[in-house]
PDB file of C-alpha atoms in Angstrom:
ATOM      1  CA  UNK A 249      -6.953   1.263   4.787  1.00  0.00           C
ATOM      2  CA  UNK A 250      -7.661   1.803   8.780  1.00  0.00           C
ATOM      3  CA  UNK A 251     -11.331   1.643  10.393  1.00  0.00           C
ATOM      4  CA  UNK A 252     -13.580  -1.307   9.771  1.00  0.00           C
ATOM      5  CA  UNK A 253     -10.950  -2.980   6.693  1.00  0.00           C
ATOM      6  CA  UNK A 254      -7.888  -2.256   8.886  1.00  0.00           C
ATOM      7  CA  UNK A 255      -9.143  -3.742  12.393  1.00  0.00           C
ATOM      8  CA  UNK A 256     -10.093  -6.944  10.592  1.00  0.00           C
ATOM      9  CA  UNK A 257      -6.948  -7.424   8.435  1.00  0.00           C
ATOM     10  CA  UNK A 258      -4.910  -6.289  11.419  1.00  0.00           C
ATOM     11  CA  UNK A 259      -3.876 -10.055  12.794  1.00  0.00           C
ATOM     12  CA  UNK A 260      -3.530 -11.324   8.665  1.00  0.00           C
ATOM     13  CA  UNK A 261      -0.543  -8.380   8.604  1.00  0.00           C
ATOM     14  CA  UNK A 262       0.596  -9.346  12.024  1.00  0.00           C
ATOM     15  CA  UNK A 263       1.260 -12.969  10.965  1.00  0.00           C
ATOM     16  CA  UNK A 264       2.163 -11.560   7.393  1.00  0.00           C
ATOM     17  CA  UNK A 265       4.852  -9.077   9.124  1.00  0.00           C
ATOM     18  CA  UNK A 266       5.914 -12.153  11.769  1.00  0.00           C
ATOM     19  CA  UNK A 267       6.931 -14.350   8.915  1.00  0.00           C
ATOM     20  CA  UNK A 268       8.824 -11.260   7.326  1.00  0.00           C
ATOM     21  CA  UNK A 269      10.877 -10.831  10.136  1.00  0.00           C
ATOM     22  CA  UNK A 270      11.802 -14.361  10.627  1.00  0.00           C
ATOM     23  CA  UNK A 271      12.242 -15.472   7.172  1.00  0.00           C
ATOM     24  CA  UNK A 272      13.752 -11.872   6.348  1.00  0.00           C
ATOM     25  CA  UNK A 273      14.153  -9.629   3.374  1.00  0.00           C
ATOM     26  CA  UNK A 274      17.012  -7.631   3.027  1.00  0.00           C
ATOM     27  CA  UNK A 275      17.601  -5.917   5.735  1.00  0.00           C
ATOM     28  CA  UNK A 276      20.962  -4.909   7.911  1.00  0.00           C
ATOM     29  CA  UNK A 277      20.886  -6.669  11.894  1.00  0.00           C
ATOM     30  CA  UNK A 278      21.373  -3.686  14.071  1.00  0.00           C
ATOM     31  CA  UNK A 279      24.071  -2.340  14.891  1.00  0.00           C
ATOM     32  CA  UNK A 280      25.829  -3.803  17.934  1.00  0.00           C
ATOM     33  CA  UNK A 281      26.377  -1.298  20.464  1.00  0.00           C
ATOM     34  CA  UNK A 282      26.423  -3.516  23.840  1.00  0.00           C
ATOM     35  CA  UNK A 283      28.580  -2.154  26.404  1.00  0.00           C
ATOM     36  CA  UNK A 284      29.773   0.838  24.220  1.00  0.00           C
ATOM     37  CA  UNK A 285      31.177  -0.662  21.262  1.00  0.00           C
ATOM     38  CA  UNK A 286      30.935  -0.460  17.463  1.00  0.00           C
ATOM     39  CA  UNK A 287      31.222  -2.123  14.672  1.00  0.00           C
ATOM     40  CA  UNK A 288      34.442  -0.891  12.007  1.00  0.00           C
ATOM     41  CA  UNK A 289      35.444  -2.334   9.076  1.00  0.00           C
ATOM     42  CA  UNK A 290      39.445  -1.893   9.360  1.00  0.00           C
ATOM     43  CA  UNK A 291      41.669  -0.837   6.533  1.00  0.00           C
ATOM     44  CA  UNK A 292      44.751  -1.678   7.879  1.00  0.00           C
ATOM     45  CA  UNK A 293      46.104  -4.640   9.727  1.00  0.00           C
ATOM     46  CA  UNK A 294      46.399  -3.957  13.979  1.00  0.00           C
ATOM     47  CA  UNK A 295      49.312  -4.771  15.612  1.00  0.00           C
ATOM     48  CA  UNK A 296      50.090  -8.270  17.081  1.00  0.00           C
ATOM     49  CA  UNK A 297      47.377  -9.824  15.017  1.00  0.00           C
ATOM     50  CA  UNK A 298      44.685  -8.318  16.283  1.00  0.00           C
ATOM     51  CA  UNK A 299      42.611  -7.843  13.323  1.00  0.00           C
ATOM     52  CA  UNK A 300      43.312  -7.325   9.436  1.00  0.00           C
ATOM     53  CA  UNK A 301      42.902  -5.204   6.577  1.00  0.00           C
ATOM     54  CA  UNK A 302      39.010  -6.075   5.404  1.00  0.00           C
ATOM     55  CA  UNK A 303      37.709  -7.451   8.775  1.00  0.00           C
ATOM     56  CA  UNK A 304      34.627  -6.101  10.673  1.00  0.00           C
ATOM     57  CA  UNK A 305      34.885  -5.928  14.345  1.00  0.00           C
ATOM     58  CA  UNK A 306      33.003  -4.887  17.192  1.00  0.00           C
ATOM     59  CA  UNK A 307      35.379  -2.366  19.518  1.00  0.00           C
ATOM     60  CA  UNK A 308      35.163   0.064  22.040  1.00  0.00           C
ATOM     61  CA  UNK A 309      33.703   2.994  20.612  1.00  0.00           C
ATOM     62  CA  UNK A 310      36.611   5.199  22.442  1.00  0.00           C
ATOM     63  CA  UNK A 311      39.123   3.187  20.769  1.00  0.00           C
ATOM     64  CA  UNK A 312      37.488   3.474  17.449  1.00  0.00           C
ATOM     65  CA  UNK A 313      36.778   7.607  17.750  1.00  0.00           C
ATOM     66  CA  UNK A 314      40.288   8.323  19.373  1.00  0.00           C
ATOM     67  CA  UNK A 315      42.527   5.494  17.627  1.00  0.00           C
ATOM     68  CA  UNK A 316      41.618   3.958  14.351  1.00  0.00           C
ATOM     69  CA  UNK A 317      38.991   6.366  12.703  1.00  0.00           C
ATOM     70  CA  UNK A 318      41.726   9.237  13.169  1.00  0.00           C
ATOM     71  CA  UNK A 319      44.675   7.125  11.908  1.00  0.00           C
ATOM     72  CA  UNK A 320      42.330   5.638   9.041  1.00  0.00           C
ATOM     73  CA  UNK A 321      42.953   2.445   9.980  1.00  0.00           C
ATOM     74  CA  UNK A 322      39.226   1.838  10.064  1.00  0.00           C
ATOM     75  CA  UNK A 323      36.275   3.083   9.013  1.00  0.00           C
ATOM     76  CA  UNK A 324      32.892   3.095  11.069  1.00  0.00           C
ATOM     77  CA  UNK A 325      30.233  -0.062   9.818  1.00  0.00           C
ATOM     78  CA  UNK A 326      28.432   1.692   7.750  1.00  0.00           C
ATOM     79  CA  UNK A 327      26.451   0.671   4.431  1.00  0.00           C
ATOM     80  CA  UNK A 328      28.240   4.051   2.702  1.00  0.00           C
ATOM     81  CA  UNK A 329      31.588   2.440   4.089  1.00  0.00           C
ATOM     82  CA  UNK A 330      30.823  -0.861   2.973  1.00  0.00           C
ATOM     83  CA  UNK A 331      30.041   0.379  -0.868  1.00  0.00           C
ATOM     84  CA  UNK A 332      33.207   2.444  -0.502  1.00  0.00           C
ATOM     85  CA  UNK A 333      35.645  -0.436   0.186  1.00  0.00           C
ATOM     86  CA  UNK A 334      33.426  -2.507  -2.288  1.00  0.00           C
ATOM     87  CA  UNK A 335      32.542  -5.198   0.203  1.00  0.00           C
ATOM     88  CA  UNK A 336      29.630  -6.650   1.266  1.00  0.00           C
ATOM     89  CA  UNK A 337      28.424  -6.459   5.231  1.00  0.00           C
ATOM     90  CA  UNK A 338      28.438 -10.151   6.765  1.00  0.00           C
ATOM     91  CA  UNK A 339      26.075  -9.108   8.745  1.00  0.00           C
ATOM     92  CA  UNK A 340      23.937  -8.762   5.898  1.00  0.00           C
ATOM     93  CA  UNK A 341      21.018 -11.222   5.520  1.00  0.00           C
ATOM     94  CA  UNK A 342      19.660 -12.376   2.084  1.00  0.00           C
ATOM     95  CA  UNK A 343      16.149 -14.438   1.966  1.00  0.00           C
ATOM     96  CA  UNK A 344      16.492 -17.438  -0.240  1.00  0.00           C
ATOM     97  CA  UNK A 345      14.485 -17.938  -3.535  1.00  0.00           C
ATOM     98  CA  UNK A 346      12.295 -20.319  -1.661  1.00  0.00           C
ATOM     99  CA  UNK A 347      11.706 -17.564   1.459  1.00  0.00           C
ATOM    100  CA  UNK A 348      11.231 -14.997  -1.200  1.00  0.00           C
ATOM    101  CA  UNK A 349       8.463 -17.480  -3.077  1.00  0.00           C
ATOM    102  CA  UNK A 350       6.895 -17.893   0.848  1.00  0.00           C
ATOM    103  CA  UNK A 351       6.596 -14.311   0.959  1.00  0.00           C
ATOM    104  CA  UNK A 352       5.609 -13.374  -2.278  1.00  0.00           C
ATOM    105  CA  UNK A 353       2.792 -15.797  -1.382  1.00  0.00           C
ATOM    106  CA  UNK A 354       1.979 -14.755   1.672  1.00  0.00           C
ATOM    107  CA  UNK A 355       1.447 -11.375   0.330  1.00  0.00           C
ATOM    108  CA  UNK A 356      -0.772 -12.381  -2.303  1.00  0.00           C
ATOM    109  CA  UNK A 357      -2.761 -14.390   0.001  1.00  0.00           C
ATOM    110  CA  UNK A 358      -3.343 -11.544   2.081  1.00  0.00           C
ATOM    111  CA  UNK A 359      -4.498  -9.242  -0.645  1.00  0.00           C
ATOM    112  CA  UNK A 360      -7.147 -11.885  -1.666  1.00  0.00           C
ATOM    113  CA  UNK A 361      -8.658 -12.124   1.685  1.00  0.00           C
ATOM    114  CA  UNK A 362      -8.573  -8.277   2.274  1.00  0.00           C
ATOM    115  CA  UNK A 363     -10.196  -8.254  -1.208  1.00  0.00           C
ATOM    116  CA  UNK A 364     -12.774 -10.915  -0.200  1.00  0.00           C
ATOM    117  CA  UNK A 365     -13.294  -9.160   3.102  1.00  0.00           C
ATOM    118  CA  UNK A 366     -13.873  -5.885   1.148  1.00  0.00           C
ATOM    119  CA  UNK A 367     -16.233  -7.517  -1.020  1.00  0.00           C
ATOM    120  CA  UNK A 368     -18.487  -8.989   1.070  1.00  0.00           C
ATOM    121  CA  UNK A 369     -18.769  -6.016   3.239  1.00  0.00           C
ATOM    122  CA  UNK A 370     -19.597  -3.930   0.642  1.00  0.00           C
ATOM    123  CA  UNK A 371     -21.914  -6.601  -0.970  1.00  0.00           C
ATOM    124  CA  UNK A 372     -25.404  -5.175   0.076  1.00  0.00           C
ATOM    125  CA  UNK A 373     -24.127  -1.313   0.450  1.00  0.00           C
ATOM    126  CA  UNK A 374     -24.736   1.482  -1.656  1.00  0.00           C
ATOM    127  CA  UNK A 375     -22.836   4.862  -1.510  1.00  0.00           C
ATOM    128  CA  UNK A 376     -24.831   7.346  -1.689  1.00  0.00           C
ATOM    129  CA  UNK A 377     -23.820  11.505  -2.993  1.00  0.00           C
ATOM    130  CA  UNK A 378     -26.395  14.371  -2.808  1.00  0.00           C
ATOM    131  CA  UNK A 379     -26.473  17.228  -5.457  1.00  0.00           C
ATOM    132  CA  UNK A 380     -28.042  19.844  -6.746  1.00  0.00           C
ATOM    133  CA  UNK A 381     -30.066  19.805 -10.068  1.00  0.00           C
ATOM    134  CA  UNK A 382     -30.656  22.435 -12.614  1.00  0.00           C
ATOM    135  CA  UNK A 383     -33.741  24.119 -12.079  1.00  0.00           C
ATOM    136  CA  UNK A 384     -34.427  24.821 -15.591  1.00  0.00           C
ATOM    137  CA  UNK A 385     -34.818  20.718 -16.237  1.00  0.00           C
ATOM    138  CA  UNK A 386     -36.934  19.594 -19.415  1.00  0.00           C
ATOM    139  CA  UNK A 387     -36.947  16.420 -17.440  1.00  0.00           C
ATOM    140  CA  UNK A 388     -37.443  17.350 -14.044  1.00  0.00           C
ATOM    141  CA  UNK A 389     -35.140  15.898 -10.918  1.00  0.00           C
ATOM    142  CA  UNK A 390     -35.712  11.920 -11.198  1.00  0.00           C
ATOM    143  CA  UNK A 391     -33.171  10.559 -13.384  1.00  0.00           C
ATOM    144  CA  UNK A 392     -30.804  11.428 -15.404  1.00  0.00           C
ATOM    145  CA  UNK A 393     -31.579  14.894 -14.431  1.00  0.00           C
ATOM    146  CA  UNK A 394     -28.231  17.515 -15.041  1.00  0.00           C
ATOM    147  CA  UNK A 395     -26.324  18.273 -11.922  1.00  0.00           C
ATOM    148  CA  UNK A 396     -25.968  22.040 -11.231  1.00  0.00           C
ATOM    149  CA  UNK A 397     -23.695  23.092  -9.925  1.00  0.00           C
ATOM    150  CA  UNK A 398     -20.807  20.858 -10.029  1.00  0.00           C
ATOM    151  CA  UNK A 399     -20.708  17.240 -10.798  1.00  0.00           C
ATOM    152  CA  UNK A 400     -19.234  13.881  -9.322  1.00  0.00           C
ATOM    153  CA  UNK A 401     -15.517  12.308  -9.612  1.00  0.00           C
ATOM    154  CA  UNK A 402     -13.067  10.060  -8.389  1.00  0.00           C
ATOM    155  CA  UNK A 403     -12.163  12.357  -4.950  1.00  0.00           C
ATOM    156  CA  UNK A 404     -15.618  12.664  -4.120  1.00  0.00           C
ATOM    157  CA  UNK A 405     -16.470   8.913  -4.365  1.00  0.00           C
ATOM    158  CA  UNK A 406     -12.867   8.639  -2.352  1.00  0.00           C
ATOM    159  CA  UNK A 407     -13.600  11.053   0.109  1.00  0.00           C
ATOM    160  CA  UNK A 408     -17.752   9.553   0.585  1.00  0.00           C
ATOM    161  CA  UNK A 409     -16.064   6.013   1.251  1.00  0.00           C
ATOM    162  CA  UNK A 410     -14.604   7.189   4.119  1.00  0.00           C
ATOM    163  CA  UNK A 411     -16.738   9.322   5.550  1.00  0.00           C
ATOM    164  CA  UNK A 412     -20.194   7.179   4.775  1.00  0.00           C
ATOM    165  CA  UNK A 413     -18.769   3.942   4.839  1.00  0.00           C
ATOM    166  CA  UNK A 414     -15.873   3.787   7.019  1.00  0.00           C
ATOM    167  CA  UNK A 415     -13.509   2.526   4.267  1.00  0.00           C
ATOM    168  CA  UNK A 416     -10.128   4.855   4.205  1.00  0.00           C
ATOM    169  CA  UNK A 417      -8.091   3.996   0.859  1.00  0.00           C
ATOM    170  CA  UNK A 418      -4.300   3.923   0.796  1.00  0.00           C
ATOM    171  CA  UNK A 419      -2.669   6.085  -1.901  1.00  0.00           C
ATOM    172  CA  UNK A 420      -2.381   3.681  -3.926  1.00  0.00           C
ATOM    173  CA  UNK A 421      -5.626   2.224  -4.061  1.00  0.00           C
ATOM    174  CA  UNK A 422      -7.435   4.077  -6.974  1.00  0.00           C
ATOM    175  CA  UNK A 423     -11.176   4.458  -7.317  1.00  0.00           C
ATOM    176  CA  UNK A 424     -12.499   4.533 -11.048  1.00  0.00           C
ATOM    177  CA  UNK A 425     -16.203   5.073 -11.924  1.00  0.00           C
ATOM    178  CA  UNK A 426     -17.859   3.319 -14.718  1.00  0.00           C
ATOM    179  CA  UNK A 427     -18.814   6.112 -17.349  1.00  0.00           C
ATOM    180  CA  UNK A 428     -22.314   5.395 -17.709  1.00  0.00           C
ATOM    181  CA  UNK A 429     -25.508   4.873 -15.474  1.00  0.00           C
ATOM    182  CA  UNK A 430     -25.929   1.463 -14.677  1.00  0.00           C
ATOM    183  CA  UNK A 431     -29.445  -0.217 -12.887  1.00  0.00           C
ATOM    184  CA  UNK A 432     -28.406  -1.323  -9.453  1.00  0.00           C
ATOM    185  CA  UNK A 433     -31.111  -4.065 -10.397  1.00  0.00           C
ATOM    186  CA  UNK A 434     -28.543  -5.593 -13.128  1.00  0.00           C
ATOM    187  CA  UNK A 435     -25.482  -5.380 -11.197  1.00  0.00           C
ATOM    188  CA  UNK A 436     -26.670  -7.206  -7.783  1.00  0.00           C
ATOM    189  CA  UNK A 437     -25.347 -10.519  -9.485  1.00  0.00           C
ATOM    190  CA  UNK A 438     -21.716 -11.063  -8.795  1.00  0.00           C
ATOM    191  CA  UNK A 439     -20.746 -11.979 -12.374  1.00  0.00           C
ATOM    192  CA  UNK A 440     -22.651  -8.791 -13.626  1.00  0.00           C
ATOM    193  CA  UNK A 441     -20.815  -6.497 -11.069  1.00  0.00           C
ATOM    194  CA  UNK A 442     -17.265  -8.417 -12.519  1.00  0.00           C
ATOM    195  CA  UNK A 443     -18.407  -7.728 -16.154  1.00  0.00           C
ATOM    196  CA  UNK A 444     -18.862  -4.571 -15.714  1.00  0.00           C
ATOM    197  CA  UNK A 445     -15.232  -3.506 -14.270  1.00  0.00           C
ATOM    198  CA  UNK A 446     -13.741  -5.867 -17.004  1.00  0.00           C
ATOM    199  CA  UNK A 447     -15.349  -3.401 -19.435  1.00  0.00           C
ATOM    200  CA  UNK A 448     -13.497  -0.379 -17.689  1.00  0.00           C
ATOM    201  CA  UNK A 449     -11.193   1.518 -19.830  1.00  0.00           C
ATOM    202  CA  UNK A 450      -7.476   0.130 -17.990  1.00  0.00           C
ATOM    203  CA  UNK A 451      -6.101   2.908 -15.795  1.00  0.00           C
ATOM    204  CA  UNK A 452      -1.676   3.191 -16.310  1.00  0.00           C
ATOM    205  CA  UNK A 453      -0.086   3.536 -13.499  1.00  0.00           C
ATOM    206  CA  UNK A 454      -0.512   6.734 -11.636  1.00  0.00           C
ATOM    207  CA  UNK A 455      -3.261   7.695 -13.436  1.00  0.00           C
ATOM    208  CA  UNK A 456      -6.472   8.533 -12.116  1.00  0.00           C
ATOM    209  CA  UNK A 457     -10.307   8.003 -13.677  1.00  0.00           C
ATOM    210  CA  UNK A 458     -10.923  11.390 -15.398  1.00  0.00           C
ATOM    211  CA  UNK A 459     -15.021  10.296 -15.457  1.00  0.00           C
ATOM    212  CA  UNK A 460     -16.968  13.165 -14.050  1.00  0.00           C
ATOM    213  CA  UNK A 461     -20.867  12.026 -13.374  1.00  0.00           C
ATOM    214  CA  UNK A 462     -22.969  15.408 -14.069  1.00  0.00           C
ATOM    215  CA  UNK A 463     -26.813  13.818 -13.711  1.00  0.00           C
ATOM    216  CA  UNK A 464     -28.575  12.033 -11.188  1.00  0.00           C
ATOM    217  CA  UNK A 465     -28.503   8.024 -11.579  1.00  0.00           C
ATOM    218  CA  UNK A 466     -27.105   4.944 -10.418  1.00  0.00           C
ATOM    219  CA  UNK A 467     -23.966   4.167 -11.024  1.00  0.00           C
ATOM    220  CA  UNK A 468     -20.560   1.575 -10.473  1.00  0.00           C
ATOM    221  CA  UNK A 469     -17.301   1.712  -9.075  1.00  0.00           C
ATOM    222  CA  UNK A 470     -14.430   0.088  -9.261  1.00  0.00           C
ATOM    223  CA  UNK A 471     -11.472   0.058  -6.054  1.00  0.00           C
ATOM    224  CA  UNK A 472      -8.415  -1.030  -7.463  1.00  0.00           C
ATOM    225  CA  UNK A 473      -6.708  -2.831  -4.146  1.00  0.00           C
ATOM    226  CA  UNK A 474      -3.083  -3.597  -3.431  1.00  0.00           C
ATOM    227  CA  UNK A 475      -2.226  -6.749  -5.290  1.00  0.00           C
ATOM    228  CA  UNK A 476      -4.178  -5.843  -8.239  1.00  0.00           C
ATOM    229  CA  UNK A 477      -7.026  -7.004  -6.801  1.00  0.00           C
ATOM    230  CA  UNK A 478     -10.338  -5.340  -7.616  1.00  0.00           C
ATOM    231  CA  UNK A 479     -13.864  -4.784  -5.396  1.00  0.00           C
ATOM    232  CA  UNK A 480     -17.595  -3.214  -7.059  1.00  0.00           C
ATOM    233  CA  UNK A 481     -19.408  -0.709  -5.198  1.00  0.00           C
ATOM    234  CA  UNK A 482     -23.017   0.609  -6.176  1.00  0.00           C
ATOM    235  CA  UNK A 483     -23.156   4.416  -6.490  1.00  0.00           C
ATOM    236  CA  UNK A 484     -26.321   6.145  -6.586  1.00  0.00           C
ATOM    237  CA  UNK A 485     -25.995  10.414  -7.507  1.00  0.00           C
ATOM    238  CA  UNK A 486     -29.537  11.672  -5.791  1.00  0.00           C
ATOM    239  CA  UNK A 487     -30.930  14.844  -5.858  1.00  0.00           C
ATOM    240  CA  UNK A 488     -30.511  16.976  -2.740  1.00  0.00           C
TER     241      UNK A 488
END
């Protein structure tokens, strides 16, 4: 999302990525490389008690790349090196299961507001796609009329959203049309908008909607958002 949904969400996933960072997810601290040094997990115990077999130290990287790496006494910090000596890095931080449960619902707190957000704006919009009708009509160009050539899908409705409305989907936020012409009139109420979506067939995962509008009409859509959250749009197919 970027444009008018990404400015306003922007400080929600500043505080979201703050908390992230402090209460951390798995993640490796960086490697320490003040004054020249680096970190080695040795394999084989120094001289005079300077380090042992298993320990990670911070050395001179000169002394590492001319002394130990050479003589396999150590091997360089790595996460590869790590699995091969089948140990664990201590610098390695692990949230807790009650960090993980802040996050989890920080996450899902931010998806309902960017949901909300989403909804709101879109409240009192319609999206709007022009096309050409079939000349050869029984029933004229009003609707219902056949679209020729071509017809509407998913990517177009995508691609309008951006370009009309400002609204720039991630990947994996999926747009799926209902498959029949709805009254804009009907679906103005909330609950009616929500009804309608529930009666959507259920997209798996990676799936796209395979509806393809081919007459004029009015119409719904459904933008399945990160979370599994879920905002209506009004789509009306006119005639060019």
């Amino acid at each position: 999302m970027n444009s008018l949904r990404q400015a306003s969400l922007q400080s929600l996933r500043s505080l979201r990525n703050t908390s992230i960072q402090n209460s951390t997810t798995i993640a490796f601290k960086q490697q320490i490389r003040n004054g020249h040094s680096v970190r080695i997990i040795l394999t084989s115990d120094l001289p005079d008690g300077k380090g042992y077999a298993g320990e990670v130290l911070s050395v001179k990287s000169g002394y590492a790349r001319n002394h130990l790496i050479p003589l396999q006494k150590a091997l360089y910090a790595t996460p590869t090196s790590f699995e091969r000596v089948g140990m664990s890095d201590p610098d390695l931080i692990v949230e807790t299961s009650e960090e993980k449960k802040m996050r989890e619902s920080m996450e899902s707190d931010e998806d309902l507001k960017a949901a909300d957000f989403l909804r709101h704006y879109l409240r009192n919009k319609t999206l709007e796609i022009w096309r050409m009708v079939d000349a050869n009509s029984p029933i004229g160009s009003g609707l219902g009329a056949p679209i020729h050539p071509g017809m509407v899908d998913h990517v177009n409705v995508r691609d309008k959203l951006g370009r009309q409305l400002g609204i720039d989907l991630q990947d994996h936020e999926l747009v799926q049309i209902y498959p029949e012409p709805i009254s804009h009139a009907l679906i103005e109420e909330e609950d009616v908008m929500e009804d309608t979506m529930q009666k959507m067939e259920v997209l798996k995962d990676g799936e796209d909607c395979k509806v393809q509008i081919k007459a004029l009409g009015e119409y719904a859509v459904k933008i399945h958002l990160k979370g599994g959250q879920e905002v209506g749009l009004k789509l009306a197919v006119r005639k060019r």
